[in-house]
Tab-separated table of C-alpha atoms in Angstrom:
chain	number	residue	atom	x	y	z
H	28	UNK	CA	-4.924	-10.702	-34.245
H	29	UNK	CA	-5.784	-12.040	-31.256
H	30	UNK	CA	-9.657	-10.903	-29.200
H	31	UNK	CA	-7.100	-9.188	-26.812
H	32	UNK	CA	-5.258	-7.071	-29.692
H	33	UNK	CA	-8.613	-6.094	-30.011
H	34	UNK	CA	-9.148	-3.713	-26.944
H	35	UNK	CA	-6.975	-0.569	-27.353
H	36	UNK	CA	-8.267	0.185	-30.902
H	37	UNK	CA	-11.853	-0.392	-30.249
H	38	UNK	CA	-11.272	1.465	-26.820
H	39	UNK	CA	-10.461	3.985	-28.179
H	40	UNK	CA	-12.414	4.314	-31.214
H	41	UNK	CA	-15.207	4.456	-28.512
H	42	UNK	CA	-14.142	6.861	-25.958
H	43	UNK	CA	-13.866	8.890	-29.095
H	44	UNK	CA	-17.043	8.524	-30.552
H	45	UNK	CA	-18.808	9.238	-27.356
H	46	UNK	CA	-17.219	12.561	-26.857
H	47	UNK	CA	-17.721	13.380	-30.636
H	48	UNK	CA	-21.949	12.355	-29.789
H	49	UNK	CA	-21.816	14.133	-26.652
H	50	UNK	CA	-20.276	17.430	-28.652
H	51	UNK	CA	-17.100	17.753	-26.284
H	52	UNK	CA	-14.085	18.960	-27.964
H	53	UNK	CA	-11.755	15.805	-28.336
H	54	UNK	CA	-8.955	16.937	-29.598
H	55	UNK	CA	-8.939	19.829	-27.216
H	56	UNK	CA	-9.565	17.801	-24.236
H	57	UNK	CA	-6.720	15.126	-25.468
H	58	UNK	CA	-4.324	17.908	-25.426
H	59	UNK	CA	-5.200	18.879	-21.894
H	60	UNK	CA	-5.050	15.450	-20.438
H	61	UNK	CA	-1.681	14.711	-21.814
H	62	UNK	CA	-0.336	17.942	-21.191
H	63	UNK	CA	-0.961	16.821	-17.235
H	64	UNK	CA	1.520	13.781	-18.047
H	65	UNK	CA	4.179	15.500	-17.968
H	66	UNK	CA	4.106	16.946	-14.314
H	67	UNK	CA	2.628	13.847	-13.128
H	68	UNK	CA	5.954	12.042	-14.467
H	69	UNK	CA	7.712	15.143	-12.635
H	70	UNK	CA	6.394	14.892	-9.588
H	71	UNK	CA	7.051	10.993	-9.574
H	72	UNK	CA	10.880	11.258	-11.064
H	73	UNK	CA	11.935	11.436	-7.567
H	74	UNK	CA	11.018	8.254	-6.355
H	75	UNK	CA	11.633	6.961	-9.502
H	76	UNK	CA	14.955	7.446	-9.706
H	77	UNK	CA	15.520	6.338	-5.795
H	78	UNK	CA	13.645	2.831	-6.604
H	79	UNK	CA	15.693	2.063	-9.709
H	80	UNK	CA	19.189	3.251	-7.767
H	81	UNK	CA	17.843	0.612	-4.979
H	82	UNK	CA	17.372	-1.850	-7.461
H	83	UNK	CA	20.365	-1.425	-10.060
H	84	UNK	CA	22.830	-1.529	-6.759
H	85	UNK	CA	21.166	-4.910	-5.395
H	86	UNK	CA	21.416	-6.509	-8.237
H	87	UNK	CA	24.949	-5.620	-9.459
H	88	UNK	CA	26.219	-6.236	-5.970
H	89	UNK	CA	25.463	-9.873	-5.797
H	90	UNK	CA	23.275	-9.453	-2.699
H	91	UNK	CA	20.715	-10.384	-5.387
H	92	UNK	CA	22.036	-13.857	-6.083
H	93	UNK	CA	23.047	-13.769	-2.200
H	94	UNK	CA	19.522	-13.042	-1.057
H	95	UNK	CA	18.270	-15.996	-3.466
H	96	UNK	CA	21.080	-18.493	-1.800
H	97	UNK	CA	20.422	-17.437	1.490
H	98	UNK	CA	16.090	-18.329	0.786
H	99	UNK	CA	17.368	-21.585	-1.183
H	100	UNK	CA	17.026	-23.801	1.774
H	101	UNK	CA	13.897	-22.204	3.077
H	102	UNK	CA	12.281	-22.263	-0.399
H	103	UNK	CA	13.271	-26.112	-1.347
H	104	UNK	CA	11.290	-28.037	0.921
H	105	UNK	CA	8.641	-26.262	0.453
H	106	UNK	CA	8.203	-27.626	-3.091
H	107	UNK	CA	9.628	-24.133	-5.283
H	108	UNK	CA	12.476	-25.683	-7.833
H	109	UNK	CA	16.317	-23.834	-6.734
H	110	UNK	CA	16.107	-22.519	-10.281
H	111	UNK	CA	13.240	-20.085	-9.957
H	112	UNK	CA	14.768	-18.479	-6.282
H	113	UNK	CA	16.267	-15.475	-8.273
H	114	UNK	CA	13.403	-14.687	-9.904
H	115	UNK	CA	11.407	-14.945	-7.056
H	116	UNK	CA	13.684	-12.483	-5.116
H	117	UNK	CA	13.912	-9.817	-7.949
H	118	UNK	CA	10.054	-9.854	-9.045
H	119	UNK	CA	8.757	-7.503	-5.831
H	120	UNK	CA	11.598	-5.094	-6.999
H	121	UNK	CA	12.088	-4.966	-10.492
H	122	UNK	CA	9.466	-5.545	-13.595
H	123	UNK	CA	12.389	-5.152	-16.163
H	124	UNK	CA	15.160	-7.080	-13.995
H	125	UNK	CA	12.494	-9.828	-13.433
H	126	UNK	CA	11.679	-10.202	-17.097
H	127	UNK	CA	15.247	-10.745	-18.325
H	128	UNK	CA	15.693	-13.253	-15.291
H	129	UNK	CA	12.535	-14.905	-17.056
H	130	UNK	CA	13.716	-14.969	-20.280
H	131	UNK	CA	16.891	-16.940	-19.007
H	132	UNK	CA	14.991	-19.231	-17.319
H	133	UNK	CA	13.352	-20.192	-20.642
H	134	UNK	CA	16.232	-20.303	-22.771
H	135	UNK	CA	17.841	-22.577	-20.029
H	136	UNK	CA	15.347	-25.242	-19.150
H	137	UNK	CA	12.743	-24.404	-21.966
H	138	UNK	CA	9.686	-22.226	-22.269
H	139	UNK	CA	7.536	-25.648	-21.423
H	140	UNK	CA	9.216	-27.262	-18.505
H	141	UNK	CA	7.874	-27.505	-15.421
H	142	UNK	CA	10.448	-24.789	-14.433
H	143	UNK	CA	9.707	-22.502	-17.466
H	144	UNK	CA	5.878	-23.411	-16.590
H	145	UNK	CA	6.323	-22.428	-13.115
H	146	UNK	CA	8.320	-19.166	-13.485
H	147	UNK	CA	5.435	-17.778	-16.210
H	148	UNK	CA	2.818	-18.116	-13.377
H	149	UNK	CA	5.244	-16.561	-10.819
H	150	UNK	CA	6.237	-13.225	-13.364
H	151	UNK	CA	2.000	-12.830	-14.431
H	152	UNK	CA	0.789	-13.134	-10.884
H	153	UNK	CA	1.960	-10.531	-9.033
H	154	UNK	CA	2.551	-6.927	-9.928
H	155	UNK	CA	5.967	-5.147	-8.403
H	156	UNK	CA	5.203	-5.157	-5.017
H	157	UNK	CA	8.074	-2.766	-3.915
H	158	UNK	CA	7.558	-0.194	-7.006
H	159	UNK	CA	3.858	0.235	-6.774
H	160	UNK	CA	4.361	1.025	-3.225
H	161	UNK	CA	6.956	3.754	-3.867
H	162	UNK	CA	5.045	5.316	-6.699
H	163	UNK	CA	1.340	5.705	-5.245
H	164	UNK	CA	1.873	7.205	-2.026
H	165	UNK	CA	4.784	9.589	-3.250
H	166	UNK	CA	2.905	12.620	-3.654
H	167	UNK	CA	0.897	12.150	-0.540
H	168	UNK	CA	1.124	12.473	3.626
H	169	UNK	CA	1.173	9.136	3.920
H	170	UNK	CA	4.654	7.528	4.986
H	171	UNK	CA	3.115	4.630	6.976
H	172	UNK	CA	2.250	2.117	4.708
H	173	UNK	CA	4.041	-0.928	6.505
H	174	UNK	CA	0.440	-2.688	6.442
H	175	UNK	CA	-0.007	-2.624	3.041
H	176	UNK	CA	3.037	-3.618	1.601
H	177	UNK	CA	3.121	-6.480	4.108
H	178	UNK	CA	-0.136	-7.669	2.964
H	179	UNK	CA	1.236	-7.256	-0.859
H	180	UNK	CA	4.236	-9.155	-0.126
H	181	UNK	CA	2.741	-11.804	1.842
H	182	UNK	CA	0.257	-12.567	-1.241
H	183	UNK	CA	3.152	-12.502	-3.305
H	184	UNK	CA	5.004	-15.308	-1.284
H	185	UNK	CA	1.576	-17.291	-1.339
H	186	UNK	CA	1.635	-17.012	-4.962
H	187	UNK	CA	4.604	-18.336	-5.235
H	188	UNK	CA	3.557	-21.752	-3.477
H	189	UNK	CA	0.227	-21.871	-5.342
H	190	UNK	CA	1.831	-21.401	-8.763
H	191	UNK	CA	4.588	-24.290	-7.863
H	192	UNK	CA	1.976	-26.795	-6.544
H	193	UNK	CA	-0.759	-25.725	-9.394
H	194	UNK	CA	1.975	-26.356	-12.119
H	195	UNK	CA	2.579	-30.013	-11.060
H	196	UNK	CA	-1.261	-30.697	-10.693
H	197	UNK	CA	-2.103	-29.041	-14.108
S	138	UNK	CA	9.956	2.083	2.829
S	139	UNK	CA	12.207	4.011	4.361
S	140	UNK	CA	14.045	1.327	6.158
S	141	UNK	CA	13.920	-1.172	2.997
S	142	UNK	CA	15.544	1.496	0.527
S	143	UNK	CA	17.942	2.314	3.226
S	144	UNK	CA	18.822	-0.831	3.398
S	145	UNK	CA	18.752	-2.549	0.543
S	146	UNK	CA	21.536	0.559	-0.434
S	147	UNK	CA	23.426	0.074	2.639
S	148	UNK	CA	24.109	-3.700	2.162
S	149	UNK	CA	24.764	-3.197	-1.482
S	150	UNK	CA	27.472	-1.359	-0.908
S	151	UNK	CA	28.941	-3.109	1.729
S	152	UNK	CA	28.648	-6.318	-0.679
S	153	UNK	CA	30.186	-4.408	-3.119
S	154	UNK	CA	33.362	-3.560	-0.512
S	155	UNK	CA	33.216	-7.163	0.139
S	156	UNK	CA	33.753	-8.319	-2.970
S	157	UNK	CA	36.374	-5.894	-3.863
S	158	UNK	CA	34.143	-4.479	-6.920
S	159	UNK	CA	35.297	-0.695	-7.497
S	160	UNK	CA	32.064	-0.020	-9.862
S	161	UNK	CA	29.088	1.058	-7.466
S	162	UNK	CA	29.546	4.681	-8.720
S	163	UNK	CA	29.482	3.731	-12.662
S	164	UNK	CA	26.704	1.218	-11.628
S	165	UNK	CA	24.618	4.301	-9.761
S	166	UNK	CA	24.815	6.229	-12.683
S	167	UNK	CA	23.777	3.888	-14.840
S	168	UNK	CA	20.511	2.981	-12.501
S	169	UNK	CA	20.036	6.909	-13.004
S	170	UNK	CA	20.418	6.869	-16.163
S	171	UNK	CA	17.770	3.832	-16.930
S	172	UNK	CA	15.613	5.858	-14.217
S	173	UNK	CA	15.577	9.089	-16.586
S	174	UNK	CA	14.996	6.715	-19.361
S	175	UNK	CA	12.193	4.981	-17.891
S	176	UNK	CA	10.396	8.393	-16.869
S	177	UNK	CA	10.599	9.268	-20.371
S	178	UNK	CA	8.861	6.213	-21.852
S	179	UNK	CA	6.664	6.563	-18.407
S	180	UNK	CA	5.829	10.765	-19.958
S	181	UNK	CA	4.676	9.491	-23.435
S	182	UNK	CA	2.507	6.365	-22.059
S	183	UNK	CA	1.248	8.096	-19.385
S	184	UNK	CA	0.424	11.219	-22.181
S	185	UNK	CA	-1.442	8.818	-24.389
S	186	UNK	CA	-3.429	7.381	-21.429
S	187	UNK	CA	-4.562	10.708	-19.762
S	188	UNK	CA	-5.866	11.818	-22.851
S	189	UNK	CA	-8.262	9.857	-23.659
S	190	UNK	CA	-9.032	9.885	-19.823
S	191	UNK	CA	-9.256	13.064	-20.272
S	192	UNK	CA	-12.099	12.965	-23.134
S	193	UNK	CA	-13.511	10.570	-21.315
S	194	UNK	CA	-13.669	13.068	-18.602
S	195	UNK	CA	-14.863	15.977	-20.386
S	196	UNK	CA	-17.483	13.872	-22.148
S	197	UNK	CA	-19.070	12.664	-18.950
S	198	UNK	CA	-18.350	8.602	-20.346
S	199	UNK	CA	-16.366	8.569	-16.737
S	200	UNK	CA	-18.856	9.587	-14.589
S	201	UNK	CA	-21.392	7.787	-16.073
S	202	UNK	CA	-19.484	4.853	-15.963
S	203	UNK	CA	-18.628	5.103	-12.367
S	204	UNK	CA	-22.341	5.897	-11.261
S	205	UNK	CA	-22.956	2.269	-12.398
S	206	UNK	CA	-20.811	0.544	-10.153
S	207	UNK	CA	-20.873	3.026	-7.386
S	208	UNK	CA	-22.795	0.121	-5.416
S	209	UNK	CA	-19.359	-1.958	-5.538
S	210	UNK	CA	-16.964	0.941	-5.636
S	211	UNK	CA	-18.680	2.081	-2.134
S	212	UNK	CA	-18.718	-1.611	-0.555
S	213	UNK	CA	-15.207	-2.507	-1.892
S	214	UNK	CA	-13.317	0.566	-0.718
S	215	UNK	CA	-15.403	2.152	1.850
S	216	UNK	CA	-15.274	5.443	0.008
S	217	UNK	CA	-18.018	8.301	-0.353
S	218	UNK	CA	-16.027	11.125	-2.095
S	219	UNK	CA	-17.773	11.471	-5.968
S	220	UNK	CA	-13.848	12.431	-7.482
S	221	UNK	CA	-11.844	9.330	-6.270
S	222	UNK	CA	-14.651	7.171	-6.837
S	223	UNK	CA	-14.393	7.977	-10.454
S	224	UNK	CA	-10.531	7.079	-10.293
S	225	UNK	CA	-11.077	4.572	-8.333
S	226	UNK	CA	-13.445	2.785	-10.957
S	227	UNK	CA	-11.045	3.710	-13.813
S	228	UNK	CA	-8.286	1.544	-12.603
S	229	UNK	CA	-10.722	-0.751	-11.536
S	230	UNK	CA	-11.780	-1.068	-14.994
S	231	UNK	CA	-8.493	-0.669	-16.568
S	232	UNK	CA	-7.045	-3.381	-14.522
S	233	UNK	CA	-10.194	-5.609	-15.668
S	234	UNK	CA	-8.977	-4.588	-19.221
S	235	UNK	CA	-5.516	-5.917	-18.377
S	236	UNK	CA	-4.051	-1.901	-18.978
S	237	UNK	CA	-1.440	-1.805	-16.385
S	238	UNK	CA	-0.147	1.356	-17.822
S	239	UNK	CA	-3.386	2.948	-17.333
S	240	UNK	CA	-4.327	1.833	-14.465
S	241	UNK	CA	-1.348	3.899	-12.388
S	242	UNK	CA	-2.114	7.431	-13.333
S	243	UNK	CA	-5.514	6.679	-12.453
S	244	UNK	CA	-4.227	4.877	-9.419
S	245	UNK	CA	-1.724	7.811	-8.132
S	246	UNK	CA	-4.846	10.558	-8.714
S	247	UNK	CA	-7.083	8.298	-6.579
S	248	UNK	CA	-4.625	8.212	-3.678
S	249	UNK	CA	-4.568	11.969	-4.273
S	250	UNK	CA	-7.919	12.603	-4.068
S	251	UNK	CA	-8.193	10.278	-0.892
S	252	UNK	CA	-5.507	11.906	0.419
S	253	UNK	CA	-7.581	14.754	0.781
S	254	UNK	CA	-9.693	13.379	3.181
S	255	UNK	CA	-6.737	11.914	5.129
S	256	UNK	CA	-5.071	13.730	8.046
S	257	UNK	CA	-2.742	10.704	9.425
S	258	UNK	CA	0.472	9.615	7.982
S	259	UNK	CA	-1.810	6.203	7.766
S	260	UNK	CA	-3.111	5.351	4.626
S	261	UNK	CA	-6.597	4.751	4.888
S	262	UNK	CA	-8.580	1.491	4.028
S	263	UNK	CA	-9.467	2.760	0.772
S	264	UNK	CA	-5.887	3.382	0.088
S	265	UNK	CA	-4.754	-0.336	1.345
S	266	UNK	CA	-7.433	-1.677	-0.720
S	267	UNK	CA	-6.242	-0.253	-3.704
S	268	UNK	CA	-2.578	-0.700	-3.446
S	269	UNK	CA	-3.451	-4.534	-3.128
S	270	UNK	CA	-5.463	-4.735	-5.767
S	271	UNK	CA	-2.822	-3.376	-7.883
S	272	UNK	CA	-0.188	-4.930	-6.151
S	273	UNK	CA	-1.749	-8.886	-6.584
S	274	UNK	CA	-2.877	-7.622	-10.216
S	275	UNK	CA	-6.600	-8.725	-11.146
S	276	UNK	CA	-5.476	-9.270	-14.798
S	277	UNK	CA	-7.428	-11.697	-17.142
S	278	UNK	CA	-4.256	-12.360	-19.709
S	279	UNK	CA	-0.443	-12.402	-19.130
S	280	UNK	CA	-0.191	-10.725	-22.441
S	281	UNK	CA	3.865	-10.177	-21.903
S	282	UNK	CA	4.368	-13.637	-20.535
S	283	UNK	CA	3.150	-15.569	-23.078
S	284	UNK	CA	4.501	-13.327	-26.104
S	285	UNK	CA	8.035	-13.887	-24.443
S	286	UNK	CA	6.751	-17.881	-23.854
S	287	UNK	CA	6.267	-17.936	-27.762
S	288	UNK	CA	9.236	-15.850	-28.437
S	289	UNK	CA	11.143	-18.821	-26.357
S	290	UNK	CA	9.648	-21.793	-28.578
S	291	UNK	CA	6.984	-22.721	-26.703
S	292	UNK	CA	4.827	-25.299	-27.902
S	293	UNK	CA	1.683	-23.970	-26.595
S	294	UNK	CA	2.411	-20.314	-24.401
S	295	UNK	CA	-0.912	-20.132	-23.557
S	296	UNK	CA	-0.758	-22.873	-21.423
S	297	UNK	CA	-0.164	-21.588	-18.294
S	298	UNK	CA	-4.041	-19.726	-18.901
S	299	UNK	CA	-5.530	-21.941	-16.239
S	300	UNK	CA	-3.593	-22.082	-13.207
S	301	UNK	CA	-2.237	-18.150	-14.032
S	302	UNK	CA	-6.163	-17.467	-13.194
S	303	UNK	CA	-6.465	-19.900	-10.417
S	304	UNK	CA	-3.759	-18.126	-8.742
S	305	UNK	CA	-5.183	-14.960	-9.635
S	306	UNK	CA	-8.615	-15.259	-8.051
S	307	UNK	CA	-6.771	-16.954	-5.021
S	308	UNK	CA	-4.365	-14.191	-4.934
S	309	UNK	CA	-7.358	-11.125	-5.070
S	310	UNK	CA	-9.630	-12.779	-3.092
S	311	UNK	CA	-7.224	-13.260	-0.034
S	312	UNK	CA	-5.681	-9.540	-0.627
S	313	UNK	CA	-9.174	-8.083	-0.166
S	314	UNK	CA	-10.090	-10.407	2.306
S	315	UNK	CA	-7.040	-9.470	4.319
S	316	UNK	CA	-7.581	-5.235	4.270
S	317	UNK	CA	-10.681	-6.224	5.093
S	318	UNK	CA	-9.987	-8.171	8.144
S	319	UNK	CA	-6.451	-6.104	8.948
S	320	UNK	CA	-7.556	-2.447	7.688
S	321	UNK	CA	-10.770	-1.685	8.283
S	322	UNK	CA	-11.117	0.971	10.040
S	323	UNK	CA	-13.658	0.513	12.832
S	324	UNK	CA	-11.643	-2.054	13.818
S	325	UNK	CA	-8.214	0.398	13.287
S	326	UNK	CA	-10.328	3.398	15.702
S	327	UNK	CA	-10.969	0.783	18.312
S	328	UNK	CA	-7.476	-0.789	18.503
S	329	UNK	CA	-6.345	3.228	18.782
S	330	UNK	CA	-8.842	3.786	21.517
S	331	UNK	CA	-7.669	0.824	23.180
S	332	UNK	CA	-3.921	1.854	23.260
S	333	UNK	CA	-5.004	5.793	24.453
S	334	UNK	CA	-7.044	4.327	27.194
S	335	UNK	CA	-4.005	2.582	28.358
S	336	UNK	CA	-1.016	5.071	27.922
S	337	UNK	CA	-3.429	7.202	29.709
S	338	UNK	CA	-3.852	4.824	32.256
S	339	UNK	CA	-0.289	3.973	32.977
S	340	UNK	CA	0.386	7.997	32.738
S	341	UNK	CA	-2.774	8.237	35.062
S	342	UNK	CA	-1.571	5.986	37.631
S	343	UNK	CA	2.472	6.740	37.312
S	344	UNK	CA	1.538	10.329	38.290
S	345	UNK	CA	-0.618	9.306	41.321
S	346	UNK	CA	2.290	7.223	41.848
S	347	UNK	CA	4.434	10.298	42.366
């Protein structure tokens, strides 16, 4: 095991031991939280189900591969490799899309190429801009959050640069 | 998000016209069906997580723990309300941890709680902040990258360690920088107070016009 493996058992081993010492009732109180799960996961399945329609239908149409063609010639000069513009298009949408997209990439060109190197930096950088967005604010007022995501998606693209010009230094 | 989902559905299916493909229905359902799917796995993670956020809840480990870094919790988000701060420090902490499935439930009952407090359809600075926190990921190990690196033959997957950080720091640094500089919201009153003292300007002087 690796120190990392380490964190959920001894996490939880301790959140556990302190509400034993400070006489709560754990297995009372674990009920309750995760009975709240289920009507968070409720409440989201809405948007949910609207992101992942979104997503399935840009990627089986070929706008997908079309988006990536049309950003090819933007993209090039500016030092990212042609083979990493799908991934780049599909990781603000789609964590599970994203990661299959990455694991062709590898198989491809290699897990240690400077592609392969490049793409793992991309796909651990950045969360999914375009999910996270429709997730947090669901249950809320707020329907403004143009600002946000911009700022998101702008970091994103930055990350993008960084992790192609920080793979050829490195 | 309106417009996006609107039209990233809209072109899809005009691409899909355009290329004569006669499967957008099957390939709706089956987005629907991976959607159900996903909530599912989304119910039992989510279950596991808020119970033990729940003990540490009910055992006070939570408030404790956020009383500590209240100092940076305050600076970071501009926020003075004793519930989301407690959220607010839990995903802090569980992105810190690298948790990503723990750190949206907390996540979605901070922008709750913060909600509260919110009467615009704006989201408010503390709200920005922590959507691009999440959003550029403060995460100190690519544990899924590097398992499917070694899963791919690679001769050493956790080399990508350095620059993945590097681009990390760069990446949080310049997120928070820019709410701070874009969101803040002395800066977001005074831009509105601007704009209402010149619509009612222009309305001022168009009706002396008349």
């Amino acid at each position: 095991m690796k120190i990392t493996d380490y964190i959920i058992p001894v996490l939880f081993i301790g959140i556990m031991a302190i509400g034993l010492g400070k006489k709560t009732n754990v297995y009372n109180a674990f009920v309750k939280g995760a009975g709240k799960s289920l009507r968070l996961v409720g409440d989201l399945f809405p948007y949910i189900f609207a992101v992942f329609l979104a997503i399935g239908l840009f990627k089986a149409s070929g706008l997908s591969s079309l988006t990536a063609k049309v950003l090819t010639p933007v993209l090039v000069p500016l030092g990212v490799p042609v083979e990493l513009t799908e991934l780049i298009v599909l990781k603000n949408i789609s964590g599970s899309g994203s990661l299959a997209v990455l694991g062709n990439i590898f198989k491809v060109y290699g897990a240690d190429s400077y592609i392969g190197r490049c793409a793992s930096i991309i796909m651990s950088s950045t969360e999914t801009t375009l999910y996270i967005a429709g997730i947090y604010f669901a249950d809320t007022k707020v329907k403004r959050i143009g600002k946000p995501l911009a700022i998101g998606l702008l970091i994103s693209t930055m990350s993008v640069f960084l992790s192609c010009w920080l793979c050829k230094i490195i | 998000m309106n417009i996006i989902w609107v039209g990233l559905f809209i072109l899809s299916l005009i691409c899909f016209m355009i290329n004569g493909d006669a499967s957008s229905l099957g390939v709706m359902i089956g987005s629907g069906k991976e959607a159900v799917l996903f909530s599912l796995e989304l119910t039992a993670v989510y279950a596991l997580w808020m119970g033990f956020i729940e003990i540490s809840t009910q055992s006070g480990l939570l408030e404790n723990m956020s009383g500590r870094i209240k100092p940076l919790i305050d600076k970071l988000f501009k926020n003075s309300c004793d519930k989301a701060r407690e959220f607010l420090a839990l995903n802090l902490t569980a992105n810190l941890l690298g948790l990503t499935n723990a750190a949206t439930p907390s996540a979605i009952s901070a922008v709750k709680e913060l909600d509260k407090e919110n009467k615009t359809p704006y989201p408010t600075y503390a709200m920005c902040m922590l959507f691009v926190i999440n959003a550029t990921g403060i995460d100190f190990f690519p544990a899924t990258v590097i398992a499917l690196r070694s899963a791919y033959g690679s001769a050493d997957p956790t080399s990508i360690f350095l620059p993945f950080v590097i681009v990390n720091l760069i990446n949080s640094l310049v997120g928070v920088l820019l709410v701070y500089l874009l969101c803040s919201p002395r800066k977001q009153k005074s831009s509105d107070c601007v704009f209402e003292a010149l619509t009612e300007g222009t309305i001022k002087r168009s009706s002396s016009h008349r």
